[in-house]
JSON list of C-alpha atoms in Angstrom, two decimals:
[
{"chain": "C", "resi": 6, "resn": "UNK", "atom": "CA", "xyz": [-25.92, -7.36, -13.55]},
{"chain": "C", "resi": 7, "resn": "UNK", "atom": "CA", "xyz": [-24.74, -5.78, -16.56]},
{"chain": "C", "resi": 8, "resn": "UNK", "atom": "CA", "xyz": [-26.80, -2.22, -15.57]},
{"chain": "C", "resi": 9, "resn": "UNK", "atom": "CA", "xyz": [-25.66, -2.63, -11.98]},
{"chain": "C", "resi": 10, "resn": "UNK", "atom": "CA", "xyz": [-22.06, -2.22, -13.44]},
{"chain": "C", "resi": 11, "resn": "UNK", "atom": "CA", "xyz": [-23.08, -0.04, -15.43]},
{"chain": "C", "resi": 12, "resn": "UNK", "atom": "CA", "xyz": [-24.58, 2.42, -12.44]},
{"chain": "C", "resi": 13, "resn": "UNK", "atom": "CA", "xyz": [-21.43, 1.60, -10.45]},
{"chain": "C", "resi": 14, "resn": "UNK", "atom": "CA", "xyz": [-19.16, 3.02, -13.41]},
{"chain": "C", "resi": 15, "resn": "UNK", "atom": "CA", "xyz": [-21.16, 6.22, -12.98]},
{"chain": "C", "resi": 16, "resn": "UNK", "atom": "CA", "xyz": [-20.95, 6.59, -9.32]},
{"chain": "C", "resi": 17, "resn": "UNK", "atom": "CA", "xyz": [-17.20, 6.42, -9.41]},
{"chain": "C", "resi": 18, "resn": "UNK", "atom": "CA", "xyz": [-17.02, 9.15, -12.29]},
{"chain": "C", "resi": 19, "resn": "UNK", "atom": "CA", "xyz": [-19.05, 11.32, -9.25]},
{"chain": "C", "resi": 20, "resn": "UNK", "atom": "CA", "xyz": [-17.13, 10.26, -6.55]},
{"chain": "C", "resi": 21, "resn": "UNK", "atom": "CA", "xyz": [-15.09, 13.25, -5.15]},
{"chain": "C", "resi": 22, "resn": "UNK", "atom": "CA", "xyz": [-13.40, 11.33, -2.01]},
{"chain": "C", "resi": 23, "resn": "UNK", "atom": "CA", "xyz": [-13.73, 8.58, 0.34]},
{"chain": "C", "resi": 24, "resn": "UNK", "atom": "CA", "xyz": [-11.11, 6.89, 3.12]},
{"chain": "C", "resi": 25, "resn": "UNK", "atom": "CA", "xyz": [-10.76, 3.93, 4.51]},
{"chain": "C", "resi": 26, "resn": "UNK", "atom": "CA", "xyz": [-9.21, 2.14, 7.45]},
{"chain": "C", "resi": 27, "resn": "UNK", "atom": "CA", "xyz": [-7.37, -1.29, 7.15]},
{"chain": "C", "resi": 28, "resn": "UNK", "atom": "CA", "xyz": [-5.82, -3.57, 9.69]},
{"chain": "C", "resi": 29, "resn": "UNK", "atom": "CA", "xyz": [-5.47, -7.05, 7.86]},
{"chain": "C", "resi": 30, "resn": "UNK", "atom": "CA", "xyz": [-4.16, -8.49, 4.41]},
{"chain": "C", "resi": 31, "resn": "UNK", "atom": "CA", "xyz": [-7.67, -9.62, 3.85]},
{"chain": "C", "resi": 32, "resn": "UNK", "atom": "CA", "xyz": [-8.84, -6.20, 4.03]},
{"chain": "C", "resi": 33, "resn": "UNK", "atom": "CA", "xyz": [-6.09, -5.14, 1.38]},
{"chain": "C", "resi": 34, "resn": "UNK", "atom": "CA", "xyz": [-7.33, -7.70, -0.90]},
{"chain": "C", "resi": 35, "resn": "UNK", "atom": "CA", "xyz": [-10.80, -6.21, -0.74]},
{"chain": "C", "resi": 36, "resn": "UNK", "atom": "CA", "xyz": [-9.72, -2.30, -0.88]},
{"chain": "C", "resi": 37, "resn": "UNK", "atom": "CA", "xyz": [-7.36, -2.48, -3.58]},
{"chain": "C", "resi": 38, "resn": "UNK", "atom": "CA", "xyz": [-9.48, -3.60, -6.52]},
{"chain": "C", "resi": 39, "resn": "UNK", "atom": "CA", "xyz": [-12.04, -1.25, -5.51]},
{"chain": "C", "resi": 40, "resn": "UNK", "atom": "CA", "xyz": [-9.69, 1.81, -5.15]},
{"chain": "C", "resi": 41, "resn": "UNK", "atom": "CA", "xyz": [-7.53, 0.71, -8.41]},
{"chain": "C", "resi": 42, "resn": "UNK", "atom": "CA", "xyz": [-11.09, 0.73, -10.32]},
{"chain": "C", "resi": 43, "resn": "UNK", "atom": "CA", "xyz": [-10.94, 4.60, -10.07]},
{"chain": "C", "resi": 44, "resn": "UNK", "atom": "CA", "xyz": [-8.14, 4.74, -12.25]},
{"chain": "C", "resi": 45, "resn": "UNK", "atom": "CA", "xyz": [-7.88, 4.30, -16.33]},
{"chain": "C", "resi": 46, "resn": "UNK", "atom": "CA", "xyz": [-5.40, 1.27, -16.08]},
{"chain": "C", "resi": 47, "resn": "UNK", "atom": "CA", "xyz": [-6.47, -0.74, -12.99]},
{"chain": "C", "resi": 48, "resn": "UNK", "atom": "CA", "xyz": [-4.14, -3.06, -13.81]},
{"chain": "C", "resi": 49, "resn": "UNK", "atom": "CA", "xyz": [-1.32, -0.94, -13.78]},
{"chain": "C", "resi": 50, "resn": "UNK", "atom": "CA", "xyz": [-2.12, 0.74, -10.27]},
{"chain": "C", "resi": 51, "resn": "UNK", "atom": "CA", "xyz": [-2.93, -2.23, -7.97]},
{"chain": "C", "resi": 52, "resn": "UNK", "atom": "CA", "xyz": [-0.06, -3.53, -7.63]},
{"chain": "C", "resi": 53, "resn": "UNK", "atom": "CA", "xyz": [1.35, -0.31, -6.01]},
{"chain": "C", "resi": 54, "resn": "UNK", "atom": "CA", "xyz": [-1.55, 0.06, -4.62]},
{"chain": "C", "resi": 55, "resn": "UNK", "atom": "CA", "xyz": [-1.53, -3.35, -2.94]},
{"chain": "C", "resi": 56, "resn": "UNK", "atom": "CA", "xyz": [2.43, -2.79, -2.11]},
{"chain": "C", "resi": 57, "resn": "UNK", "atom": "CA", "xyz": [1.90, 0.32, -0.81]},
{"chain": "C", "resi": 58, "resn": "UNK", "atom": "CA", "xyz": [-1.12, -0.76, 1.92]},
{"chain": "C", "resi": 59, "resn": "UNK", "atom": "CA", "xyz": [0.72, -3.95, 2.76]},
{"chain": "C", "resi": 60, "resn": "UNK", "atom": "CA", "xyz": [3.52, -1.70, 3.88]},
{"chain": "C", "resi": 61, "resn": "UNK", "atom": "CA", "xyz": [1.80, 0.38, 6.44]},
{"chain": "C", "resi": 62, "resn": "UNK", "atom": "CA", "xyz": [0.52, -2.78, 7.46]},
{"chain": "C", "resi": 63, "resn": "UNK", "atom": "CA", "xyz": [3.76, -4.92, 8.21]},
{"chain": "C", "resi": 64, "resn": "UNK", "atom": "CA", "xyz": [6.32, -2.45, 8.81]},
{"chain": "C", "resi": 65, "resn": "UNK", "atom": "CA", "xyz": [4.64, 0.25, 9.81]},
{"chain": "C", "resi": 66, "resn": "UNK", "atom": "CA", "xyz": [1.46, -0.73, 12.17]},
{"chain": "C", "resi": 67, "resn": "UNK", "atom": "CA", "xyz": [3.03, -3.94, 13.10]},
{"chain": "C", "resi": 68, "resn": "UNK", "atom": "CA", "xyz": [6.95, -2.89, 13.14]},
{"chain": "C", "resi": 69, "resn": "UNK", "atom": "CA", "xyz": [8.21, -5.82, 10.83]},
{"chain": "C", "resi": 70, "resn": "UNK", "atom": "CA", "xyz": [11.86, -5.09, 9.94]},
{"chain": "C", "resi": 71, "resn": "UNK", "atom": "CA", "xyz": [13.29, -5.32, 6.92]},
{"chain": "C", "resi": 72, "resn": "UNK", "atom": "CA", "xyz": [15.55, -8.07, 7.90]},
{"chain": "C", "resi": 73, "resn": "UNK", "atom": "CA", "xyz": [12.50, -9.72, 9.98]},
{"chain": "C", "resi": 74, "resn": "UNK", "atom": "CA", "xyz": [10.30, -9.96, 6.52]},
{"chain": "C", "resi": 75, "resn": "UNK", "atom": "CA", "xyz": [13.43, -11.65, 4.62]},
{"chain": "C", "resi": 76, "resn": "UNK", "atom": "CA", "xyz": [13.65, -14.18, 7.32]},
{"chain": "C", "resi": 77, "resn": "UNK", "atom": "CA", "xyz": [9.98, -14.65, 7.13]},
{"chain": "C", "resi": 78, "resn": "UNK", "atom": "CA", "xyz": [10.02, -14.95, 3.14]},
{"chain": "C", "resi": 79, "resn": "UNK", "atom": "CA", "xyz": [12.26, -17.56, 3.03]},
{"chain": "C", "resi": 80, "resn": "UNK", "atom": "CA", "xyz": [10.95, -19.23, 5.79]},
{"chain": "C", "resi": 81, "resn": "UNK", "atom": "CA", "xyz": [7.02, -18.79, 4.17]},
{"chain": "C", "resi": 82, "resn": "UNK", "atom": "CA", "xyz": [5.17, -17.87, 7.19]},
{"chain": "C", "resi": 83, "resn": "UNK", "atom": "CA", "xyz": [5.09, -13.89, 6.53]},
{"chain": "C", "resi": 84, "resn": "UNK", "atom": "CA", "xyz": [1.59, -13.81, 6.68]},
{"chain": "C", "resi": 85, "resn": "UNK", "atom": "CA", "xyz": [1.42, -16.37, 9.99]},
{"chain": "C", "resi": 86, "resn": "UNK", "atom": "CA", "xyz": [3.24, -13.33, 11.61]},
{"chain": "C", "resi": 87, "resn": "UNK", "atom": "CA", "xyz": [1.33, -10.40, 10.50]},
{"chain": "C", "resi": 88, "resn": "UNK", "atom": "CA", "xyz": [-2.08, -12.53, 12.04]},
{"chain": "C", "resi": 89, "resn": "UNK", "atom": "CA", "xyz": [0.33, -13.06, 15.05]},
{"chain": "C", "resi": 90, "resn": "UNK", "atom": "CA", "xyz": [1.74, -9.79, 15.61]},
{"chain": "C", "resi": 91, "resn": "UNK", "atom": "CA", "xyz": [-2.46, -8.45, 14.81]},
{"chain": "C", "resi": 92, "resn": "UNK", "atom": "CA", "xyz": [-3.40, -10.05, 18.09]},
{"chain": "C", "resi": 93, "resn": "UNK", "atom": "CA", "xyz": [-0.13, -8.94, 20.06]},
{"chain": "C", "resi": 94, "resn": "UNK", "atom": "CA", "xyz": [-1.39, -6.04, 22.68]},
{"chain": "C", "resi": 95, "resn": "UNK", "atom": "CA", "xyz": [1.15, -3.51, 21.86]},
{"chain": "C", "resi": 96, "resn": "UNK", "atom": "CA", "xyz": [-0.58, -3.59, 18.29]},
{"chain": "C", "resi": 97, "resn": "UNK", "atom": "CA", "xyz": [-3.98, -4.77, 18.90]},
{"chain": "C", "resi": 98, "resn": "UNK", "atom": "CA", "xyz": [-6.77, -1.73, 17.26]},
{"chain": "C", "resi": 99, "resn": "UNK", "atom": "CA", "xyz": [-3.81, -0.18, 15.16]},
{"chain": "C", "resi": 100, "resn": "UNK", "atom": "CA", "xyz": [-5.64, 0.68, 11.75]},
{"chain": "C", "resi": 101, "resn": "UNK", "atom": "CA", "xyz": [-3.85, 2.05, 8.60]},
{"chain": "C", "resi": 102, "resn": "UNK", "atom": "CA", "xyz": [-6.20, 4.27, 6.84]},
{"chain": "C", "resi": 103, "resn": "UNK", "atom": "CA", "xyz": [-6.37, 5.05, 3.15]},
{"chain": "C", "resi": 104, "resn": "UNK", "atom": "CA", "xyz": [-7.79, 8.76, 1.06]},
{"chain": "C", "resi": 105, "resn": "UNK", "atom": "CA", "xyz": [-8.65, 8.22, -2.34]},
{"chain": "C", "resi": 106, "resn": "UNK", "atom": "CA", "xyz": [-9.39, 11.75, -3.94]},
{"chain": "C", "resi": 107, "resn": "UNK", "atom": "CA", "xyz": [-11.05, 12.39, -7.44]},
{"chain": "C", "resi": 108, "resn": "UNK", "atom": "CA", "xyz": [-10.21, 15.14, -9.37]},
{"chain": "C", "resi": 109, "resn": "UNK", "atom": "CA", "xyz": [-10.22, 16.23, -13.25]},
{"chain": "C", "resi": 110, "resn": "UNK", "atom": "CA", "xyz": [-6.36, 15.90, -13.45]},
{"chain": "C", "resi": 111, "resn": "UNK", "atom": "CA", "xyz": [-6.63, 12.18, -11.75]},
{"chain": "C", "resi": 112, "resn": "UNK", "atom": "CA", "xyz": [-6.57, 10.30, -8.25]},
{"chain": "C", "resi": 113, "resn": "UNK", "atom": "CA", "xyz": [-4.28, 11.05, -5.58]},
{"chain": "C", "resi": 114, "resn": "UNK", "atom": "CA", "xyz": [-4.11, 7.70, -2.94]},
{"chain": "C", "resi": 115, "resn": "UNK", "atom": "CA", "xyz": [-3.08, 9.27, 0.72]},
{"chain": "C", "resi": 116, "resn": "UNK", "atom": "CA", "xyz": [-2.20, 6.10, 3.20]},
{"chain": "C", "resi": 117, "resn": "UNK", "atom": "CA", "xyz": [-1.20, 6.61, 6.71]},
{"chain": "C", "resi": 118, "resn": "UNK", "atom": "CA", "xyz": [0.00, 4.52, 9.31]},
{"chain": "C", "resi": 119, "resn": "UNK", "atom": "CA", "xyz": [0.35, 4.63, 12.80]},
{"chain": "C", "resi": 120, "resn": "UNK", "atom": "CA", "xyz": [4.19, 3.22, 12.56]},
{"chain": "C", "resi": 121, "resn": "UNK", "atom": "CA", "xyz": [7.15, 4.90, 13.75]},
{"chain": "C", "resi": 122, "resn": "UNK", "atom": "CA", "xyz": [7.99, 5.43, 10.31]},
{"chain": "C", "resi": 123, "resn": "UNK", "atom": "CA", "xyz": [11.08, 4.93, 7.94]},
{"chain": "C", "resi": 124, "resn": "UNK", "atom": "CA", "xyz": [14.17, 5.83, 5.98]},
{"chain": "C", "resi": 125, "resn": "UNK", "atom": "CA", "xyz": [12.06, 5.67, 2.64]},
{"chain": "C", "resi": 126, "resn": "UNK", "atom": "CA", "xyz": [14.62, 7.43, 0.50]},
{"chain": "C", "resi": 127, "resn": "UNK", "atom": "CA", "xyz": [16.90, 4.22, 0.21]},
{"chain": "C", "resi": 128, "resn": "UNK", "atom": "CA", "xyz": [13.51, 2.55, -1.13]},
{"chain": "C", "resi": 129, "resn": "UNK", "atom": "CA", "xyz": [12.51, 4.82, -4.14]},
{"chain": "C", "resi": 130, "resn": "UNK", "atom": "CA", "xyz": [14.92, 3.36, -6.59]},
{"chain": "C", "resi": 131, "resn": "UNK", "atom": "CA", "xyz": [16.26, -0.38, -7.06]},
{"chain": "C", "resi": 132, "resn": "UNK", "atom": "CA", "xyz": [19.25, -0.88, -4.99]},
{"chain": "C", "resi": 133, "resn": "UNK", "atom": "CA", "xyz": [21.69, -3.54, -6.36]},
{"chain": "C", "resi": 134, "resn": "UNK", "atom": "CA", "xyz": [22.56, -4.89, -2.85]},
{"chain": "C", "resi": 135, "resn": "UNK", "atom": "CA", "xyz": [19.14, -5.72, -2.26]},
{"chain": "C", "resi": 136, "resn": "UNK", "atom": "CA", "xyz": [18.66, -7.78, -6.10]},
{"chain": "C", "resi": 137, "resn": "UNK", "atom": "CA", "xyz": [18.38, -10.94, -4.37]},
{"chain": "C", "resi": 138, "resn": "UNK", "atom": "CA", "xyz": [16.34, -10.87, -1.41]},
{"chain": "C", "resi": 139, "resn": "UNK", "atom": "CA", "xyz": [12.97, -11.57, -1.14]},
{"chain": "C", "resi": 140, "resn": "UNK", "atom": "CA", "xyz": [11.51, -8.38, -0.77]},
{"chain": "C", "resi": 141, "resn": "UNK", "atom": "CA", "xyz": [12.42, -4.77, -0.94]},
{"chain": "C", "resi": 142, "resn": "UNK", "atom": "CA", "xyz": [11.60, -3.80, -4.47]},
{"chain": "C", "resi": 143, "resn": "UNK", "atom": "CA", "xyz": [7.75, -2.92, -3.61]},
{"chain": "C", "resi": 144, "resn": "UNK", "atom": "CA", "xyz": [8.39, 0.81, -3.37]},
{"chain": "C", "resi": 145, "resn": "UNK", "atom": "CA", "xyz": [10.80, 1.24, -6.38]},
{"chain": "C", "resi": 146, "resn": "UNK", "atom": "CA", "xyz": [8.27, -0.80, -8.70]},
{"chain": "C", "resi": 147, "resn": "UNK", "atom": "CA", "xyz": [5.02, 1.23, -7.48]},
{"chain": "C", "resi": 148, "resn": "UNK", "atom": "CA", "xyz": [6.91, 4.20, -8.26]},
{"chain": "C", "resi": 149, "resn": "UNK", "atom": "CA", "xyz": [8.32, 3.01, -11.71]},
{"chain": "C", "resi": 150, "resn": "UNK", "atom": "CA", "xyz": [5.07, 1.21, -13.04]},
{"chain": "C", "resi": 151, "resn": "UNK", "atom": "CA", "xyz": [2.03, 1.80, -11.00]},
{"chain": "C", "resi": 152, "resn": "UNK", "atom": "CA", "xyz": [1.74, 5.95, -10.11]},
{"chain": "C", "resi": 153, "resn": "UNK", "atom": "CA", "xyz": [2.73, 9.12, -12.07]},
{"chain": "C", "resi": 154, "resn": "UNK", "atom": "CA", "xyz": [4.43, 10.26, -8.23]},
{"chain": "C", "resi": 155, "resn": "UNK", "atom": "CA", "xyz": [4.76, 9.15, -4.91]},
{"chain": "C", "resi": 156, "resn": "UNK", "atom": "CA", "xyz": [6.15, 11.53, -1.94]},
{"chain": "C", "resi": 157, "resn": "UNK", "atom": "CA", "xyz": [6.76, 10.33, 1.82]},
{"chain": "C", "resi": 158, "resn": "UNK", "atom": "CA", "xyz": [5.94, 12.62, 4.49]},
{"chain": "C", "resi": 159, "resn": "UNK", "atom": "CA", "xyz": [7.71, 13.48, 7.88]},
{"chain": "C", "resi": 160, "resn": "UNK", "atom": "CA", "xyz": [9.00, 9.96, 9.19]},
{"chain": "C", "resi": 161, "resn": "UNK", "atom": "CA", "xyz": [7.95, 7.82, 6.23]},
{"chain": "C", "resi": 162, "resn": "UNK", "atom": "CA", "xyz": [4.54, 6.69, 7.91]},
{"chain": "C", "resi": 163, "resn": "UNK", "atom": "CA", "xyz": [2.46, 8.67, 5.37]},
{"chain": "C", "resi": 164, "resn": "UNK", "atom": "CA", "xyz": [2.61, 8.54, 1.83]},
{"chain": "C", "resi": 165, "resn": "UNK", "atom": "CA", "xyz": [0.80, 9.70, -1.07]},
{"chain": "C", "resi": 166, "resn": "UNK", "atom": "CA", "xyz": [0.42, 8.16, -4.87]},
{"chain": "C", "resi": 167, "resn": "UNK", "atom": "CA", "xyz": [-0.78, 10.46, -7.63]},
{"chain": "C", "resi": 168, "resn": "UNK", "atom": "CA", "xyz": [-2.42, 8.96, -11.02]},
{"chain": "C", "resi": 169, "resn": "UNK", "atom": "CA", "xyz": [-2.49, 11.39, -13.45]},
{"chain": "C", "resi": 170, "resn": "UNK", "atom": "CA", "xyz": [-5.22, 11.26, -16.23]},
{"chain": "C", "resi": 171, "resn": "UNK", "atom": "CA", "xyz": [-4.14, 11.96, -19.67]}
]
């Protein structure tokens, strides 16, 4: 066990690039300690990470609102409507994908959905009129804690997280 971790350790220092696609919160939980693993602080990045995917997942492939997910946190059956909304037709095969590049300066994350996007400006920093809900702080904390940058693209449905080394 011990030299299969160690041969795995390796193989990530080689690794150049790789992507993935992801439809489910099940699938998050398997990418994201796998992807965060290529980073120094593991700890520190999936998190974000984790926020990040989830995102393209409920509001973006699956057009949760805002509003809709603060309902559904109070209420507790957020996830009950992400299986729901999975097996709806006008979402059924929608896949978020995720590029994880390697590089001597660090890891850049690329995740795309297939979402009509977002205002993600409003998101990048902690907004006191937001302190109290139940979600809505996932961006602002990736940004703060988890990556050296993140940038939105075009509509908001693609975004990329840098990890710098060193």
């Amino acid at each position: 066990l011990r030299e299969r971790a160690a041969h795995l350790e390796e193989a990530q220092k080689l690794m150049l690039g790789a992507e993935f696609g992801f439809a489910t919160l099940e699938e998050i939980s398997c990418l994201v300690p796998v992807l965060a693993a290529l980073c120094p602080d593991p700890d520190r990045v999936a998190p974000g990470l984790s926020d990040l995917m989830v995102n393209a997942v409920e509001h973006g492939n699956l057009a949760i609102t805002y509003k809709e997910k603060s309902l559904l946190k109070w209420d507790g059956d957020w996830e009950g409507e992400i299986r729901r909304r999975l097996a709806l037709p006008q979402f059924l095969g929608r896949r978020a994908s995720v590029r994880v590049d390697r590089a001597a300066e660090g890891v850049t994350f690329r995740i795309v959905d297939q979402g009509e996007g977002f205002d993600w400006r409003k998101f990048l920093d902690f907004d006191p009129e937001r302190a109290f809900d139940p979600n809505g702080r996932g961006i602002a904390m990736a940004r703060l804690t988890s990556f050296s940058s993140i940038e939105y693209e075009g509509r908001g449905n693609i975004v990329t997280a840098k990890v710098n080394f060193g």
